[in-house]
Coordinates of C-alpha atoms in Angstrom, one line a residue:
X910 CA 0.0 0.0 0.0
X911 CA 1.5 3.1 -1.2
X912 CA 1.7 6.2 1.2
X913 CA -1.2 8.3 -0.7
X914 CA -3.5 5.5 0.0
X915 CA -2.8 5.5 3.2
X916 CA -3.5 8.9 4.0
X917 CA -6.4 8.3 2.3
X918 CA -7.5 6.0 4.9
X919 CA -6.5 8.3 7.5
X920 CA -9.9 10.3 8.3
X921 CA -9.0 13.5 10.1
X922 CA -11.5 13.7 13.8
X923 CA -14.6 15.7 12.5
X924 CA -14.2 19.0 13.9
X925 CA -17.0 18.9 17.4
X926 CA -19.1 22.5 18.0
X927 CA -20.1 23.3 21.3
X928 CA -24.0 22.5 22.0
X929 CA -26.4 25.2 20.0
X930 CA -29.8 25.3 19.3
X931 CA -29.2 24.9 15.7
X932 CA -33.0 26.2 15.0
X933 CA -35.3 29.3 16.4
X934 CA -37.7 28.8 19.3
X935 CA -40.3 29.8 17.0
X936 CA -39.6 27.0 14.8
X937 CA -39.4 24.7 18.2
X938 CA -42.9 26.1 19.2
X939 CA -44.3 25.2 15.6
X940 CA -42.5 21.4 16.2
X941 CA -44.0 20.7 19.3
X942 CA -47.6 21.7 18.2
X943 CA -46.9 19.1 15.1
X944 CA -46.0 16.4 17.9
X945 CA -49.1 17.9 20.0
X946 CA -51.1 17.4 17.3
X947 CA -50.0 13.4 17.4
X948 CA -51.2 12.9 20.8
X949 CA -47.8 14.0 22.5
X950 CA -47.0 11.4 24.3
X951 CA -44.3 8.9 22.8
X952 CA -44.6 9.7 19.2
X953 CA -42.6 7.9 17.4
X954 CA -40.1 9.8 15.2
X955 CA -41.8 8.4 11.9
X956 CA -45.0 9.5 12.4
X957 CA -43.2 13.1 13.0
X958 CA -41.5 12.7 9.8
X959 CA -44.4 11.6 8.1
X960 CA -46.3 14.8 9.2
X961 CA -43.3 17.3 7.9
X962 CA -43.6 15.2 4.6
X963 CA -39.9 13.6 5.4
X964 CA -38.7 10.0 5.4
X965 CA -35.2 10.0 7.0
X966 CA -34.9 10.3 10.1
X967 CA -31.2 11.4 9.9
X968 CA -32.7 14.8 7.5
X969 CA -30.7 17.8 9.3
X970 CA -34.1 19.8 9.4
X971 CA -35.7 17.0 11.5
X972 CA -32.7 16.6 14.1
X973 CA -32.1 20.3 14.2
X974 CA -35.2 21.0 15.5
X975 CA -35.4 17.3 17.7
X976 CA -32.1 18.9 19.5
X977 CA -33.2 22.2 19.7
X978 CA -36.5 21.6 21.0
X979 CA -34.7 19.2 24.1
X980 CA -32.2 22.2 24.5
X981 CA -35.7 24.4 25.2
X982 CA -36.7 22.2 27.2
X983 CA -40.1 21.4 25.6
X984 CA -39.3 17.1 24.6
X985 CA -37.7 14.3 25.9
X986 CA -36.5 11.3 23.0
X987 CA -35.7 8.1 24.0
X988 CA -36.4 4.6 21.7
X989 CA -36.9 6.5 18.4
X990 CA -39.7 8.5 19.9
X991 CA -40.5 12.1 21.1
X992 CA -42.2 12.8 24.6
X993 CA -43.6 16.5 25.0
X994 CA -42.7 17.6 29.0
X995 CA -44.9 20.0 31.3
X996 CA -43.3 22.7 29.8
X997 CA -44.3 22.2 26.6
X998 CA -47.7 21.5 27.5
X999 CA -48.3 24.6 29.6
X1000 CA -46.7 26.6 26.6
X1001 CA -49.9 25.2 24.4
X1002 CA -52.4 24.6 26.6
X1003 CA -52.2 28.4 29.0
X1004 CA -54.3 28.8 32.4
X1005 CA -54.8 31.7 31.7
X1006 CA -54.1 32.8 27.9
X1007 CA -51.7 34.1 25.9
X1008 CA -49.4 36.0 28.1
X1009 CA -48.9 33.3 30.1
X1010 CA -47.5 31.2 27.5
X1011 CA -45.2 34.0 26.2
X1012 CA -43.9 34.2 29.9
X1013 CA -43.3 30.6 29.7
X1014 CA -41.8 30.4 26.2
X1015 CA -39.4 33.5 27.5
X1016 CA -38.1 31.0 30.9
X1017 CA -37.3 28.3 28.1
X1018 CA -35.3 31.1 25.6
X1019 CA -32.9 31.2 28.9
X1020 CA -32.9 26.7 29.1
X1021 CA -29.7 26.0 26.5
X1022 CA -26.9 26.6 27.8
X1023 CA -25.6 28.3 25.5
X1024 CA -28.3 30.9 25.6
X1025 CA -27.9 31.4 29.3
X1026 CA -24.4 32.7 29.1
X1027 CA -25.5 34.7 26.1
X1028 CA -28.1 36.5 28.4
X1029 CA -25.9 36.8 31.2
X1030 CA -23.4 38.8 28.9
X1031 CA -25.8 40.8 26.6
X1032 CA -28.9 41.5 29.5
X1033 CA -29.5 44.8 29.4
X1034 CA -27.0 45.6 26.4
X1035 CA -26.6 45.7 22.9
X1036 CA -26.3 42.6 21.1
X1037 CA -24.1 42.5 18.1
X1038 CA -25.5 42.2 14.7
X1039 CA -25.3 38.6 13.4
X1040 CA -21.9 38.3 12.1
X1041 CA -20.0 39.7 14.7
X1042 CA -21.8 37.9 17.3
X1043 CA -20.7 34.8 15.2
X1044 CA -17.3 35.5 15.6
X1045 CA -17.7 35.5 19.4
X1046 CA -19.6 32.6 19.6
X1047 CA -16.5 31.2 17.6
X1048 CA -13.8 32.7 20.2
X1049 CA -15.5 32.4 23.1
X1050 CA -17.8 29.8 23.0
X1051 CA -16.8 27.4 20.8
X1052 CA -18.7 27.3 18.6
X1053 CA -16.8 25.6 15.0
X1054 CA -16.7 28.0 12.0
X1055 CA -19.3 26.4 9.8
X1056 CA -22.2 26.9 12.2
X1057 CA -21.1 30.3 13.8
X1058 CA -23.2 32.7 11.9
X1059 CA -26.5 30.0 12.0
X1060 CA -25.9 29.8 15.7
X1061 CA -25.8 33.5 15.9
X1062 CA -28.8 34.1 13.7
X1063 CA -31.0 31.4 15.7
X1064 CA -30.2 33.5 19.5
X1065 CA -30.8 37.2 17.4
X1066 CA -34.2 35.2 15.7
X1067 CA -35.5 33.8 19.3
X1068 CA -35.3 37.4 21.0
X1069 CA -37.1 39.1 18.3
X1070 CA -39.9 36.5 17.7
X1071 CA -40.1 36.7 21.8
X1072 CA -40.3 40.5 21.8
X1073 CA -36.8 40.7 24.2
X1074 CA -35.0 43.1 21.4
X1075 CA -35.4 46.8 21.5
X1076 CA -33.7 49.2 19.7
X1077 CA -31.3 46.5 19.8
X1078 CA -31.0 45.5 23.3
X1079 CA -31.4 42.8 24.7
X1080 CA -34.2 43.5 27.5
X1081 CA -35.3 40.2 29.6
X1082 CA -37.5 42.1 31.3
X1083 CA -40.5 43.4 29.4
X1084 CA -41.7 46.7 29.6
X1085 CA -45.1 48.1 28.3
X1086 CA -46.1 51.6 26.7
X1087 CA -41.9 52.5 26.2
X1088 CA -41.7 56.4 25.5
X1089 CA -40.5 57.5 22.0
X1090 CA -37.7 59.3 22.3
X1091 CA -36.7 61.3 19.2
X1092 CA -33.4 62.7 18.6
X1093 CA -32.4 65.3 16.0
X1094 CA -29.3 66.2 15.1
X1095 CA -28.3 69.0 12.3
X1096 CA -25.1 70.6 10.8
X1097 CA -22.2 70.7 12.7
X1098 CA -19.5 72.9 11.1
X1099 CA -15.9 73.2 12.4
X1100 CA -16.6 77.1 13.7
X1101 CA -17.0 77.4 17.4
X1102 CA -19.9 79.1 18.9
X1103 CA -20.5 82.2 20.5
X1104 CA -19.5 82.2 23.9
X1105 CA -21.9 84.4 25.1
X1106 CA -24.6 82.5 22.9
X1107 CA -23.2 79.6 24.1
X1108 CA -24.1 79.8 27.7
X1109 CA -27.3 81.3 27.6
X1110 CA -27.9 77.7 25.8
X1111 CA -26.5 76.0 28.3
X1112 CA -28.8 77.4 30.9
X1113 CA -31.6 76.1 28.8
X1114 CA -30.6 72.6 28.3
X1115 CA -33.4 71.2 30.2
X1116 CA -36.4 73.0 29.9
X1117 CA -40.3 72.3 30.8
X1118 CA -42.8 72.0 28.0
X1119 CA -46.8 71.5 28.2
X1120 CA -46.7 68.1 27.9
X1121 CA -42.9 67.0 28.5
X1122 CA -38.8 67.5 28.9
X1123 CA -37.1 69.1 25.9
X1124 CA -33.1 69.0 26.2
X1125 CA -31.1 70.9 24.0
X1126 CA -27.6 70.2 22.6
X1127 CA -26.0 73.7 21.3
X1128 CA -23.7 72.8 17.9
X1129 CA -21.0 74.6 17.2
X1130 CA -23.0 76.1 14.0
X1131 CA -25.7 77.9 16.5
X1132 CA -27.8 75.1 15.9
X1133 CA -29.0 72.8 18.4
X1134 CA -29.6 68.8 18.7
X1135 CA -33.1 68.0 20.8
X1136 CA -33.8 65.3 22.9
X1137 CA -37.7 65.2 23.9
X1138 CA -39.0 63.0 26.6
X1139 CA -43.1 62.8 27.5
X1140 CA -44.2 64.3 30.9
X1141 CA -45.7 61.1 31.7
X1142 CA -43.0 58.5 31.5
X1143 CA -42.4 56.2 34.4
X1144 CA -39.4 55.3 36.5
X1145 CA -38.7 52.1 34.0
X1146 CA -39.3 54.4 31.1
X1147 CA -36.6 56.5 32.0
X1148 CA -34.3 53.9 33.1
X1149 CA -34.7 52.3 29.6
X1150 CA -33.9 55.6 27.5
X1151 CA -30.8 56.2 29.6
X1152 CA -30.2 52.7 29.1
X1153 CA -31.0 53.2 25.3
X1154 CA -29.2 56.4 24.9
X1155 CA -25.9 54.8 26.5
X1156 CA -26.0 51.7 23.9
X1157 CA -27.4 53.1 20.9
X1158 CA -26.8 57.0 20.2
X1159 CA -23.0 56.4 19.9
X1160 CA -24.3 53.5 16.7
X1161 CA -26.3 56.6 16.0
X1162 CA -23.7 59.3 15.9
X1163 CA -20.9 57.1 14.0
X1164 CA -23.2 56.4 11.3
X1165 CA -24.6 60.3 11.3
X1166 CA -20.8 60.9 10.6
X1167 CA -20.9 58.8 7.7
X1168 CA -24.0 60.6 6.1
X1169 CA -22.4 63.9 6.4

């Protein structure tokens, strides 16, 4: 046997990711309804394929979403067949409607472990648009090149279909009626302002209208940037515009420098 054919027989080790849910929770959610829907309880895995029109049970589609949905926490497999758990069944079958199953469906985003250490890190922060959070799941997680930017697109698809992204950031806890904030920003020229002008603006920077907070920004063209807030905003409200203005504006600014 010549050399070549033996490092032909020489399989390199399969490069191993780190466990992902290789599918979104809205996709899980539409599984299990498919396995509700065939009496739940030990369903064989060919009557499930039969159902998504499939006949392999080795089909990526069908163990993406079989591993996925464990990761969630909504089945249990064991003998070629798929067992929904309480979970799952308190997701489709509410006490008490709708909101309860959202709540429930929210505890299960946070079951993988994967996506636990991903809301541990991003709670209450920015999360990074899809390819550069790939590229961290790749360096810090360990999660293999080929899968990084599906693994990434999954977590970023789970938080929007669950209503835990705004603006951007990932917010875990979910707040009702959030303020819109508007900011405005116009020509800013390499003059600098009036001095005198300039501090009589500055004593106006916050300022009282009829039915809120305006804050004004003086630019160095005499111009100013305005930041309005409603008079009735609650205590939440305002700690999720500071905590929108401290992740967001400066993604707002560098791209405003871009435009101009």
């Amino acid at each position: 046997m010549n050399s070549q054919s033996k490092e032909n027989l020489e399989k390199k080790p399969r490069e191993k990711s780190a466990l992902y849910p290789a599918v979104s929770i809205s996709e899980c959610y539409e599984f299990i309804r498919q396995i509700d829907s065939l009496g739940g309880k030990s369903v064989s895995y060919a009557s499930i394929l039969n159902l998504m029109g499939l006949t392999n049970p080795t089909t990526k589609s069908f163990l993406n979403r079989i591993g996925a949905s464990k990761q969630f926490g909504f089945i249990t497999t064991g003998g070629s067949t798929a067992q929904l758990t309480d979970l799952a069944r308190r997701i489709l079958y509410p006490n008490t409607g709708e909101a309860e199953s959202k709540k429930l469906l929210i505890e299960a985003f946070g079951n993988p472990p994967l996506y636990a250490k991903l809301i541990e890190r991003f709670k209450d922060k920015a999360v990074p648009v899809k390819s550069q959070l790939g590229n961290i799941l790749m360096n810090e997680y360990r999660i293999i090149k080929q899968v990084k930017d599906n693994a990434a697109n999954c977590f970023i698809q789970s938080a929007d279909y669950l209503g835990l992204l705004n603006h951007g950031v990932l917010c875990m806890d979910q707040m009702e009626d959030k303020p819109q904030a508007a900011i405005s920003s116009q020509e800013v020229p390499s003059e600098k302002p009036d001095s005198t002008e300039h501090a009589q603006r500055t004593d106006d920077f916050t300022r009282q209208q009829e039915d809120g907070y305006l804050f004004e920004i003086p630019t160095m063209g005499k111009k100013t940037a305005r930041f309005y807030i409603p008079d009735d905003v609650t205590q939440k409200d305002i700690d999720y515009i500071k905590l929108y203005i401290e992740n967001m504006l400066p993604v707002f600014l560098d791209n405003l420098k871009t435009e101009l």
